[in-house]
Coordinates of C-alpha atoms in Angstrom, one line a residue:
M297 CA -13.8 22.7 -1.3
K298 CA -11.2 24.2 -3.9
K299 CA -7.9 21.8 -4.6
F300 CA -4.7 23.1 -4.0
L301 CA -1.4 21.7 -4.5
L302 CA 0.5 21.0 -1.4
S303 CA 3.7 22.6 -0.9
A304 CA 4.5 21.9 2.7
L305 CA 2.5 18.5 3.9
I306 CA 6.0 17.3 5.4
A307 CA 7.8 19.5 7.6
I308 CA 11.4 19.8 7.1
A309 CA 13.0 19.1 10.7
A310 CA 15.4 16.6 11.9
I311 CA 13.7 14.9 15.2
G312 CA 15.0 12.5 17.6
A313 CA 14.4 8.4 17.8
N314 CA 14.2 6.1 20.1
A315 CA 15.1 3.2 20.0
Q316 CA 14.3 -0.5 21.1
T317 CA 16.8 -3.5 21.1
S318 CA 16.3 -7.0 20.9
A319 CA 19.0 -9.5 20.0
V320 CA 17.5 -11.6 17.3
N321 CA 19.8 -13.0 14.5
T322 CA 17.7 -12.7 11.3
D323 CA 18.1 -11.6 7.6
A324 CA 15.9 -10.0 5.2
V325 CA 14.4 -13.6 4.2
K326 CA 13.0 -13.8 7.7
V327 CA 11.9 -10.6 8.7
K328 CA 8.4 -11.9 9.5
Q329 CA 9.9 -14.3 12.5
S330 CA 12.4 -11.9 13.8
M331 CA 9.7 -8.9 13.9
N332 CA 7.4 -11.6 15.7
L333 CA 10.4 -12.3 17.9
M334 CA 10.6 -8.9 18.9
R335 CA 7.3 -8.1 19.3
K336 CA 7.4 -11.1 22.1
A337 CA 10.2 -9.3 24.1
P338 CA 8.7 -6.9 26.4
E339 CA 11.4 -4.6 26.0
A340 CA 11.1 -4.6 22.1
K341 CA 7.6 -3.0 22.8
C342 CA 7.9 0.4 20.5
T343 CA 5.1 2.4 22.5
K344 CA 5.2 6.0 23.6
D345 CA 2.6 8.3 24.6
R346 CA 1.7 10.6 21.8
V347 CA 1.6 14.1 21.3
P348 CA -1.9 14.7 22.1
F349 CA -3.9 17.4 20.3
K350 CA -5.0 20.8 22.6
S351 CA -8.3 19.6 23.2
V352 CA -6.7 16.3 24.3
L353 CA -4.6 18.7 26.7
N354 CA -7.8 19.7 28.0
G355 CA -9.3 16.0 28.6
V356 CA -12.0 16.5 26.0
Y357 CA -11.8 13.9 23.0
Y358 CA -13.0 11.0 21.5
A359 CA -11.4 8.4 18.9
R360 CA -11.7 7.8 15.3
P361 CA -13.8 4.6 14.6
E362 CA -12.0 1.5 14.4
G363 CA -11.1 0.5 10.9
S364 CA -12.1 4.0 9.2
M365 CA -9.5 6.5 7.5
F366 CA -9.0 9.9 6.3
L367 CA -9.2 11.1 2.9
A368 CA -5.8 11.6 1.7
W369 CA -3.1 14.1 -0.7
D370 CA -3.2 12.4 -3.8
K371 CA -0.1 11.4 -5.8
E372 CA 0.4 14.7 -7.0
G373 CA 0.1 16.4 -3.6
S374 CA -3.6 17.6 -4.0
G375 CA -6.3 17.6 -2.0
Y376 CA -8.7 19.4 -0.1
R377 CA -8.4 21.8 2.8
S378 CA -11.1 19.9 5.3
S379 CA -10.2 16.9 7.3
V380 CA -12.6 14.2 5.9
L381 CA -13.1 11.0 7.6
L382 CA -13.8 7.9 5.1
V383 CA -16.4 5.2 6.2
P384 CA -18.3 2.6 4.3
P385 CA -22.0 2.9 3.7
Y386 CA -24.7 1.4 5.8
T387 CA -22.1 0.3 8.6
D388 CA -22.7 1.2 12.2
L389 CA -20.5 3.9 13.6
W390 CA -19.2 4.5 17.1
F391 CA -17.3 7.4 18.4
Y392 CA -15.7 6.8 21.5
N393 CA -15.5 9.2 24.6
K394 CA -11.8 9.2 25.5
S395 CA -12.2 12.1 28.3
T396 CA -10.2 12.0 31.2
V397 CA -12.2 15.1 32.8
K398 CA -15.0 14.8 35.0
G399 CA -18.5 15.9 33.9
D400 CA -21.7 14.8 31.5
P401 CA -20.6 14.5 27.6
I402 CA -22.9 16.7 25.6
W403 CA -23.0 15.3 22.1
T404 CA -24.2 17.3 19.4
Y405 CA -24.3 17.4 15.2
N406 CA -24.4 20.5 13.7
T407 CA -25.6 22.1 16.8
T408 CA -28.6 19.8 17.5
D409 CA -28.4 17.8 20.8
I410 CA -27.9 14.1 20.1
T411 CA -27.0 13.2 23.5
D412 CA -29.6 10.7 23.5
D413 CA -27.6 8.7 21.4
A414 CA -25.0 7.8 23.7
D415 CA -24.7 5.2 25.8
A416 CA -24.1 5.5 29.7
A417 CA -20.2 5.8 29.2
G418 CA -20.6 8.7 26.6
N419 CA -20.0 7.0 24.0
L420 CA -21.9 8.0 20.8
D421 CA -23.7 5.4 18.9
F422 CA -23.7 7.5 15.1
G423 CA -25.7 5.4 13.3
T424 CA -25.2 4.3 9.7
L425 CA -24.6 6.6 6.6
S426 CA -25.7 5.7 2.9
S427 CA -23.8 5.8 -0.1
A428 CA -25.0 9.3 -1.1
D429 CA -27.5 12.1 0.1
P430 CA -24.7 13.7 2.2
E431 CA -25.9 16.6 4.6
A432 CA -23.2 19.0 3.3
E433 CA -21.4 20.0 0.5
V434 CA -18.6 22.6 0.1
G435 CA -17.6 22.6 -3.6
S436 CA -17.2 19.5 -5.1
L437 CA -16.7 17.5 -1.6
S438 CA -20.0 16.6 -0.1
Y439 CA -19.8 15.3 3.4
Y440 CA -21.8 14.8 6.7
Y441 CA -21.2 16.6 9.7
L442 CA -18.8 15.4 12.3
P443 CA -20.3 15.4 15.9
T444 CA -18.9 17.4 18.5
L445 CA -18.4 16.4 21.9
T446 CA -18.4 18.7 25.1
I447 CA -17.5 18.3 28.5
G448 CA -17.8 21.3 30.8
N449 CA -16.4 24.6 28.7
V450 CA -14.5 22.4 26.6
S451 CA -15.3 21.2 23.1
Y452 CA -14.2 18.7 20.7
T453 CA -14.4 17.8 16.9
L454 CA -12.4 15.1 15.1
G455 CA -10.2 16.6 12.5
T456 CA -10.3 20.7 13.5
E457 CA -8.3 20.4 16.4
G458 CA -4.8 19.2 14.8
K459 CA -1.9 20.5 16.8
Y460 CA 0.4 20.6 13.6
S461 CA -2.5 21.5 11.1
A462 CA -2.4 24.8 9.0
Y463 CA -6.1 23.4 7.9
A464 CA -7.6 23.2 11.1
S465 CA -9.9 26.4 10.7
D466 CA -11.2 24.7 7.6
G467 CA -13.6 21.9 9.2
S468 CA -14.0 18.7 8.9
G469 CA -16.7 16.6 7.8
I470 CA -17.3 12.4 7.3
A471 CA -18.1 10.7 3.7
V472 CA -18.9 7.7 2.2
Q473 CA -17.2 8.0 -1.3
G474 CA -16.2 5.3 -3.8
L475 CA -12.7 4.8 -5.2
T476 CA -10.4 7.4 -3.9
T477 CA -7.0 7.9 -1.8
M478 CA -7.1 7.2 2.2
S479 CA -4.7 7.0 5.0
Q480 CA -5.1 6.0 8.3
A481 CA -3.7 9.1 10.1
D482 CA -4.8 12.2 9.0
Q483 CA -2.3 13.9 6.7
H484 CA -3.7 17.3 7.4
N485 CA -1.7 17.2 10.4
G486 CA 1.9 17.4 8.7
G487 CA 4.7 15.0 9.2
Y488 CA 8.3 15.2 9.2
G489 CA 11.2 14.3 6.5
F490 CA 14.2 13.3 7.9
G491 CA 15.5 11.7 10.7
S492 CA 18.8 10.0 12.4
L493 CA 19.9 7.9 9.5
D494 CA 23.3 8.7 8.4
T495 CA 21.6 9.9 4.8
H496 CA 19.3 12.0 6.8
Y497 CA 16.2 9.8 5.5
L498 CA 13.6 9.1 8.3
Y499 CA 12.6 5.9 6.9
G500 CA 14.6 4.3 4.2
T501 CA 18.2 3.8 3.2
G502 CA 20.9 4.1 5.6
Y503 CA 22.6 3.3 8.6
V504 CA 22.5 4.4 12.8
T505 CA 25.7 4.6 14.2
T506 CA 25.7 4.2 18.2
S507 CA 27.5 6.1 20.4
T508 CA 30.1 3.3 20.7
G509 CA 30.4 3.6 16.7
V510 CA 28.6 0.6 15.7
K511 CA 26.2 0.6 12.4
H512 CA 22.8 -0.4 12.5
T513 CA 21.8 -0.7 8.6
C514 CA 18.1 0.0 7.9
Y515 CA 16.4 -2.9 5.8
A516 CA 12.4 -2.8 6.4
I517 CA 10.0 -0.4 7.8
E518 CA 6.7 -1.6 9.1
Q519 CA 3.6 0.0 9.9
D520 CA 0.1 -1.8 11.3
F521 CA -3.0 -0.7 10.4
D522 CA -6.5 -1.5 12.0
K523 CA -9.0 -4.2 10.4
P524 CA -11.1 -2.2 7.9
M525 CA -14.5 -1.3 8.6
S526 CA -15.7 -3.0 5.8
P527 CA -13.9 -5.3 3.2
L528 CA -11.3 -2.8 1.7
Y529 CA -10.5 -3.2 -2.4
I530 CA -6.9 -1.8 -2.8
E531 CA -5.5 -1.1 -6.1
D532 CA -2.3 0.6 -5.1
A533 CA -0.1 2.2 -2.7
F534 CA 1.8 5.0 -2.7
L535 CA 4.3 7.2 -0.5
D536 CA 6.0 10.6 -0.3
F537 CA 10.0 10.2 -0.6
Y538 CA 13.0 12.2 -0.7
S539 CA 16.4 11.2 -2.1
T540 CA 19.6 12.4 -3.3
Q541 CA 19.0 11.2 -6.5
A542 CA 16.4 12.0 -9.3
N543 CA 15.4 8.3 -9.2
P544 CA 15.9 6.8 -6.1
I545 CA 15.3 3.3 -7.4
P546 CA 17.9 2.7 -10.3
E547 CA 17.2 0.3 -13.4
G548 CA 17.1 -3.5 -12.3
K549 CA 16.1 -2.4 -9.0
E550 CA 12.5 -3.1 -7.2
L551 CA 11.0 -2.4 -4.0
T552 CA 8.3 -4.3 -2.2
M553 CA 5.2 -3.7 -0.1
R554 CA 4.3 -6.8 1.9
F555 CA 0.8 -6.9 3.3
V556 CA 0.6 -9.3 6.5
E557 CA -2.1 -10.4 8.5
L558 CA -2.0 -9.4 12.1
D559 CA -3.5 -11.3 14.9
D560 CA -5.4 -9.9 17.9
E561 CA -1.9 -9.5 19.6
G562 CA -0.6 -7.9 17.0
Y563 CA 1.8 -10.7 15.7
F564 CA 2.5 -11.2 12.0
G565 CA 0.6 -14.0 10.4
E566 CA 0.5 -15.2 6.6
T567 CA 1.7 -12.4 3.5
I568 CA -1.7 -11.3 2.0
A569 CA -0.1 -10.1 -1.0
E570 CA 3.1 -8.2 -2.3
F571 CA 3.0 -4.7 -4.0
T572 CA 6.2 -3.7 -5.9
A573 CA 7.9 -0.4 -7.3
T574 CA 10.3 0.1 -10.0
G575 CA 12.0 3.4 -11.3
S576 CA 9.2 3.5 -13.8
D577 CA 7.0 4.0 -10.8
I578 CA 8.5 7.4 -9.6
Y579 CA 6.0 10.3 -10.0
N580 CA 6.1 14.0 -9.4
V581 CA 9.9 14.5 -9.4
Q582 CA 10.8 17.8 -8.1
D583 CA 14.2 19.1 -7.4
V584 CA 14.4 20.7 -4.0
S585 CA 17.8 21.2 -3.3
S586 CA 17.5 24.7 -2.3
D587 CA 14.5 24.2 -0.2
I588 CA 16.6 21.5 2.2
K589 CA 19.9 23.7 1.9
S590 CA 18.1 26.4 3.5
A591 CA 16.2 24.7 5.9
L592 CA 18.6 22.3 6.9
G593 CA 22.2 23.0 5.5
Y594 CA 22.4 19.4 3.9
S595 CA 24.7 19.6 0.9
G596 CA 24.4 18.2 -2.6
S597 CA 21.3 17.3 -4.9
W598 CA 17.9 16.9 -3.0
Y599 CA 14.6 15.6 -5.0
S600 CA 11.4 14.5 -3.6
G601 CA 8.4 13.0 -5.6
S602 CA 6.1 9.7 -5.0
V603 CA 6.8 6.3 -5.4
V604 CA 3.5 4.0 -6.4
F605 CA 3.6 0.4 -5.1
A606 CA 1.4 -2.1 -7.0
N607 CA 0.3 -6.0 -7.3
K608 CA 1.9 -6.6 -10.9
S609 CA 1.3 -9.6 -13.0
Q610 CA 1.3 -10.5 -16.8
D611 CA -1.3 -11.4 -19.0
S612 CA -1.5 -14.2 -21.2
F613 CA -0.3 -11.9 -23.6
G614 CA 2.9 -11.0 -21.8
A615 CA 1.5 -7.5 -20.8
E616 CA 2.0 -6.0 -17.5
T617 CA -1.3 -6.0 -15.8
L618 CA -2.1 -4.8 -12.3
E619 CA -4.1 -6.8 -9.5
P620 CA -6.4 -5.4 -7.1
I621 CA -6.2 -6.9 -3.6
I622 CA -8.8 -7.4 -0.9
I623 CA -8.3 -7.1 2.7
N624 CA -11.2 -7.8 5.3
K625 CA -8.5 -8.1 8.5
R626 CA -6.2 -6.4 10.8
F627 CA -2.6 -6.0 8.7
A628 CA 0.5 -4.7 8.7
V629 CA 2.5 -2.8 5.6
I630 CA 6.3 -3.8 5.4
I631 CA 8.7 -2.5 2.9
L632 CA 12.0 -4.4 1.8
G633 CA 14.7 -3.5 -0.4
V634 CA 15.8 0.1 0.8
D635 CA 19.3 -1.6 1.5
Q636 CA 19.9 -2.6 -1.8
E637 CA 23.1 -1.4 -3.4
G638 CA 22.1 1.5 -5.8
V639 CA 18.9 2.3 -4.1
S640 CA 18.7 5.4 -2.1
I641 CA 15.0 6.9 -0.7
G642 CA 13.7 8.1 2.7
F643 CA 9.6 7.8 2.9
T644 CA 8.0 10.4 5.1
S645 CA 5.7 10.5 8.2
T646 CA 2.3 11.6 8.9
T647 CA 2.0 13.0 13.0
Y648 CA -0.7 11.3 14.5
T649 CA -2.2 12.0 17.8
A650 CA -4.4 10.2 20.6
D651 CA -7.9 10.4 18.7
S652 CA -6.3 8.5 15.6
G653 CA -5.6 5.4 16.9
T654 CA -2.6 4.5 15.0
T655 CA 1.1 3.6 16.1
D656 CA 4.1 4.0 15.3
C657 CA 5.8 3.3 12.1
N658 CA 8.9 0.9 13.3
F659 CA 11.9 0.9 11.1
I660 CA 13.8 -2.1 11.5
C661 CA 17.9 -2.4 11.6
E662 CA 20.5 -5.2 11.4
E663 CA 24.0 -4.4 13.3
E664 CA 26.8 -4.5 11.2
G665 CA 28.3 -7.9 11.5
T666 CA 26.2 -9.6 13.9
G667 CA 22.9 -10.0 12.1
D668 CA 21.3 -8.8 15.0
S669 CA 18.2 -6.2 14.7
Y670 CA 16.3 -3.9 16.5
Y671 CA 13.6 -1.7 16.2
H672 CA 13.7 2.5 15.4
Y673 CA 10.8 4.4 15.5
Y674 CA 10.2 8.0 16.4
G675 CA 7.1 8.8 18.7
G676 CA 4.2 10.1 17.4
C677 CA 4.8 9.4 13.5
S678 CA 3.3 6.9 11.3
L679 CA 4.4 6.0 7.6
G680 CA 3.0 8.4 5.4
V681 CA 1.5 5.5 3.1
S682 CA -1.8 5.8 1.3
F683 CA -4.2 3.7 -0.7
T684 CA -6.3 4.1 -3.6
A685 CA -9.0 2.1 -2.5
K686 CA -12.5 1.8 -1.9
Y687 CA -14.7 0.2 0.8
D688 CA -17.2 -2.3 -0.3
K689 CA -20.6 -2.9 1.3
I690 CA -23.9 -5.2 0.3
L691 CA -26.5 -4.8 2.9
A692 CA -29.3 -7.1 3.0
P693 CA -31.2 -5.7 6.0
Y694 CA -34.6 -7.7 5.5
A695 CA -35.4 -10.9 4.8
S696 CA -32.9 -13.5 3.0
T697 CA -35.3 -16.5 2.8
F698 CA -38.1 -16.9 0.3
V699 CA -40.9 -19.0 -0.8
A700 CA -42.0 -19.8 -4.4
P701 CA -45.5 -21.2 -4.9
V702 CA -45.4 -25.1 -5.8
E703 CA -47.3 -24.1 -9.1
G704 CA -44.5 -21.8 -9.7
G705 CA -44.6 -17.9 -9.8
V706 CA -42.7 -15.2 -7.8
A707 CA -41.3 -16.5 -4.5
V708 CA -42.1 -13.9 -1.4
S709 CA -40.3 -13.6 1.7
D710 CA -41.0 -16.0 4.6
D711 CA -41.3 -12.8 7.1
E712 CA -44.8 -11.2 7.8
D713 CA -44.2 -8.7 5.3
Q714 CA -44.4 -11.2 2.5
D715 CA -42.2 -9.0 -0.1
E716 CA -41.6 -10.1 -3.6
V717 CA -38.3 -8.3 -4.0
A718 CA -34.8 -9.2 -2.1
Y719 CA -33.6 -5.6 -1.0
M720 CA -29.9 -5.1 -1.2
Y721 CA -28.0 -1.5 -0.1
T722 CA -24.8 -1.5 -2.5
A723 CA -21.8 0.8 -1.6
F724 CA -21.6 1.4 -5.9
P725 CA -23.9 0.9 -8.6
W726 CA -24.6 -2.2 -9.9
T727 CA -22.9 -1.0 -13.1
D728 CA -20.1 1.9 -13.5
S729 CA -20.7 4.6 -16.1
D730 CA -18.4 2.5 -18.8
S731 CA -21.4 -0.3 -18.1
N732 CA -19.1 -2.5 -16.4
E733 CA -20.8 -4.6 -13.6
N734 CA -19.7 -3.5 -10.0
Y735 CA -21.8 -6.9 -8.6
F736 CA -22.9 -10.1 -10.1
I737 CA -24.7 -13.0 -9.5
D738 CA -24.5 -16.9 -9.0
V739 CA -27.1 -19.6 -8.1
E740 CA -26.5 -22.8 -6.7
Y741 CA -28.7 -25.6 -7.1
A742 CA -29.1 -28.9 -5.0
D743 CA -27.8 -31.9 -6.6
E744 CA -29.5 -33.3 -9.5
D745 CA -31.8 -30.3 -9.9
P746 CA -32.1 -28.3 -13.3
E747 CA -32.3 -24.5 -13.8
W748 CA -35.6 -23.4 -12.1
L749 CA -34.8 -20.1 -11.0
D750 CA -35.4 -16.9 -13.1
I751 CA -33.7 -13.4 -11.6
A752 CA -35.0 -9.9 -12.5
L753 CA -32.7 -7.5 -11.6
G754 CA -34.0 -4.0 -10.3
D755 CA -32.5 -0.7 -9.4
Y756 CA -35.3 1.7 -10.8
W757 CA -36.0 3.1 -7.4
N758 CA -32.4 4.2 -7.8
E759 CA -33.6 8.1 -7.9
P760 CA -30.7 10.6 -8.0
S761 CA -29.8 12.2 -4.9
E762 CA -30.8 16.0 -4.9
T763 CA -27.3 16.9 -3.0
T764 CA -25.0 14.9 -5.1
G765 CA -26.8 13.4 -8.1
D766 CA -25.8 9.8 -7.3
P767 CA -27.9 7.5 -6.8
L768 CA -28.7 5.7 -3.3
N769 CA -27.8 2.4 -4.6
L770 CA -31.1 0.4 -3.6
I771 CA -31.2 -2.6 -5.7
M772 CA -34.0 -5.4 -5.8
L773 CA -33.8 -9.3 -6.7
Q774 CA -37.1 -10.7 -7.7
F775 CA -37.4 -14.4 -8.0
T776 CA -39.8 -16.5 -9.9
A777 CA -39.7 -20.6 -9.8
Q778 CA -40.8 -23.0 -12.5
A779 CA -43.9 -25.1 -11.3
L780 CA -42.6 -27.8 -8.8
P781 CA -42.0 -31.0 -11.0
A782 CA -44.4 -34.1 -10.3
G783 CA -42.9 -36.3 -7.9
V784 CA -40.7 -33.9 -6.1
E785 CA -41.5 -32.7 -2.4
G786 CA -38.8 -29.6 -2.7
R787 CA -36.0 -27.9 -3.7
I788 CA -33.9 -25.1 -2.9
A789 CA -31.6 -22.5 -4.7
T790 CA -28.7 -20.3 -3.0
V791 CA -28.1 -16.9 -4.7
H792 CA -25.0 -15.6 -4.3
V793 CA -24.6 -11.5 -5.1
Y794 CA -20.8 -10.8 -4.9
G795 CA -19.4 -7.5 -5.3
P796 CA -15.5 -6.3 -5.2
A797 CA -15.3 -7.5 -1.9
D798 CA -18.3 -8.1 -0.3
E799 CA -21.2 -10.6 -0.8
A800 CA -25.2 -11.3 0.2
T801 CA -26.5 -14.3 0.5
F802 CA -30.4 -15.5 -0.4
F803 CA -32.4 -18.5 -0.3
V804 CA -35.2 -19.8 -2.2
K805 CA -37.3 -22.9 -1.1
Q806 CA -40.0 -24.1 -3.4
G807 CA -42.2 -27.1 -1.5
E808 CA -40.9 -29.0 1.7
V809 CA -37.2 -29.0 1.9
A810 CA -35.2 -31.3 3.7
D811 CA -32.3 -30.1 6.3
G812 CA -28.7 -31.0 4.9
I813 CA -29.5 -30.9 1.2
N814 CA -26.4 -30.7 -1.3
I815 CA -25.7 -27.7 -3.0
I816 CA -24.0 -27.7 -6.7
S817 CA -23.1 -24.5 -8.3
T818 CA -24.6 -24.8 -11.9
A819 CA -23.7 -20.7 -12.2
K820 CA -27.5 -19.9 -13.4
T821 CA -27.5 -16.3 -13.5
G822 CA -28.7 -13.5 -16.1
N823 CA -24.9 -13.4 -17.1
K824 CA -24.4 -17.1 -17.4
V825 CA -21.4 -16.7 -14.4
K826 CA -19.2 -19.6 -14.0
T827 CA -16.4 -19.9 -11.5
Y828 CA -12.7 -21.2 -12.5
N829 CA -9.8 -21.8 -10.4
L830 CA -6.4 -20.8 -11.7
M831 CA -5.8 -24.0 -14.2
G832 CA -9.3 -23.1 -15.6
Q833 CA -11.3 -26.1 -14.2
E834 CA -14.6 -24.8 -13.3
V835 CA -15.4 -24.7 -9.4
K836 CA -18.0 -24.3 -6.9
S837 CA -19.0 -20.6 -6.3
N838 CA -17.8 -20.7 -3.1
T839 CA -14.4 -22.3 -3.5
K840 CA -11.8 -20.7 -0.8
G841 CA -8.9 -18.8 -2.6
L842 CA -8.3 -17.0 -5.5
V843 CA -10.6 -18.1 -8.4
I844 CA -12.0 -16.5 -11.7
R845 CA -15.6 -15.8 -12.2
D846 CA -16.8 -13.8 -15.3
G847 CA -13.3 -13.0 -16.4
K848 CA -12.2 -11.3 -13.2
K849 CA -9.6 -12.3 -10.4
L850 CA -11.6 -12.9 -7.2
I851 CA -10.4 -13.8 -3.4
N852 CA -13.0 -15.9 -1.7
K853 CA -12.7 -16.3 1.9

């Protein structure tokens, strides 16, 4: 699909807000604790019926699979006119029937009836998608078709029924892609750029004045996210903004985007990571003064652009580096620092509807003179944040245990197939176009055992897809053992395959192996990979926390 410059993603319109209050004494340092307290107060649950799609008004629709995301506009506001749902490869996909009308649900895939794949409740088991070879291609964008749900004479297809979308007629699809821009709510539905803060910003710098004249200053913005369908590797996050300043973050100031765990009840847990943004992270600034004045009558200078948040650190030479993070749990994003002196920024929203499965964005205000905080929100609007990210996946669908002959030789699987190789499907090729490895191997041996296993890596079955030219990412490992030493009854090796965010494990046995045998890492791999902690000390490959392996920082869960 032809790319285009997004000129009106965010509708220039002021909308009303719904406020929920809770007398909680707090400050920005204690934002997590205060927000948890507010969440526990029944009157502080910021929920509201969303404005549904047209077909939802007719009672027929299905939900976005939890943990999936939509292809987002990029940092320059460009993208595809089609709505595209992003999912990891080799992952079971279910589309849940949320219809409220009576009748037999009929599911079709590009006019083919697939109702037999649905359960008794009408929920569709869509199966899994590979990392290549989609069934439709439009321009440079390749994707599978999304299913259509029909009850009676009403049909619904995700991504094509957007009440607010100017691009609904351009269709929709489902894709498995590598590193790309993604968002939880479909940005094709548009959104809003202005709200009830005194600055006219939607979420950001400013305050709300109550009918009694009391000011409530916004100091944090918070948005919840699903647990990703597969471990999510995030390089950065970015948002569109409006500001009365050409650079809304002056020199010496910094905004923080905090990633926080959410438990099953939605309460905040530990901080996963913190991204930051300064004035040097502002991009694509445009003077939109005449447009704003014409549409809303707001005087003064107005600018739009995007701000990029990243996990910044310094290397041993003092140069700034950006460290990606890995998320594999339900989480929230909290933006802090909008209330600093000199900062003037307002973030935009994405309009969401019933099938999106997302939630309202909350901005948290503090009452002047009391420190009391409360949630302020707009119904049906989520924070318009996007991630430069990719799903990782290592699928080992067949045998994980292999048995090597006592006299040495190639190990075979312990199932009836007796395969001589371990099969894996991966989200990405083993090496990228620059010959950098996306995956690597670490072998653990039993205590006091020498290195006795050789591993051959084969991806020679990766014939290019006829549709995209990309490989199918089928990887094979072959394990060749040395002869079992005299006097040794048996031994075992554990083979770990690591990716950016996922892992697969295989076991190779030789002879009689006792239960409970101790396994230690000797890091015998084709690349001699060893694992270190941040102090430079060698540790086991499965050591929890932040470790360094093959020169890369990784998070072991």
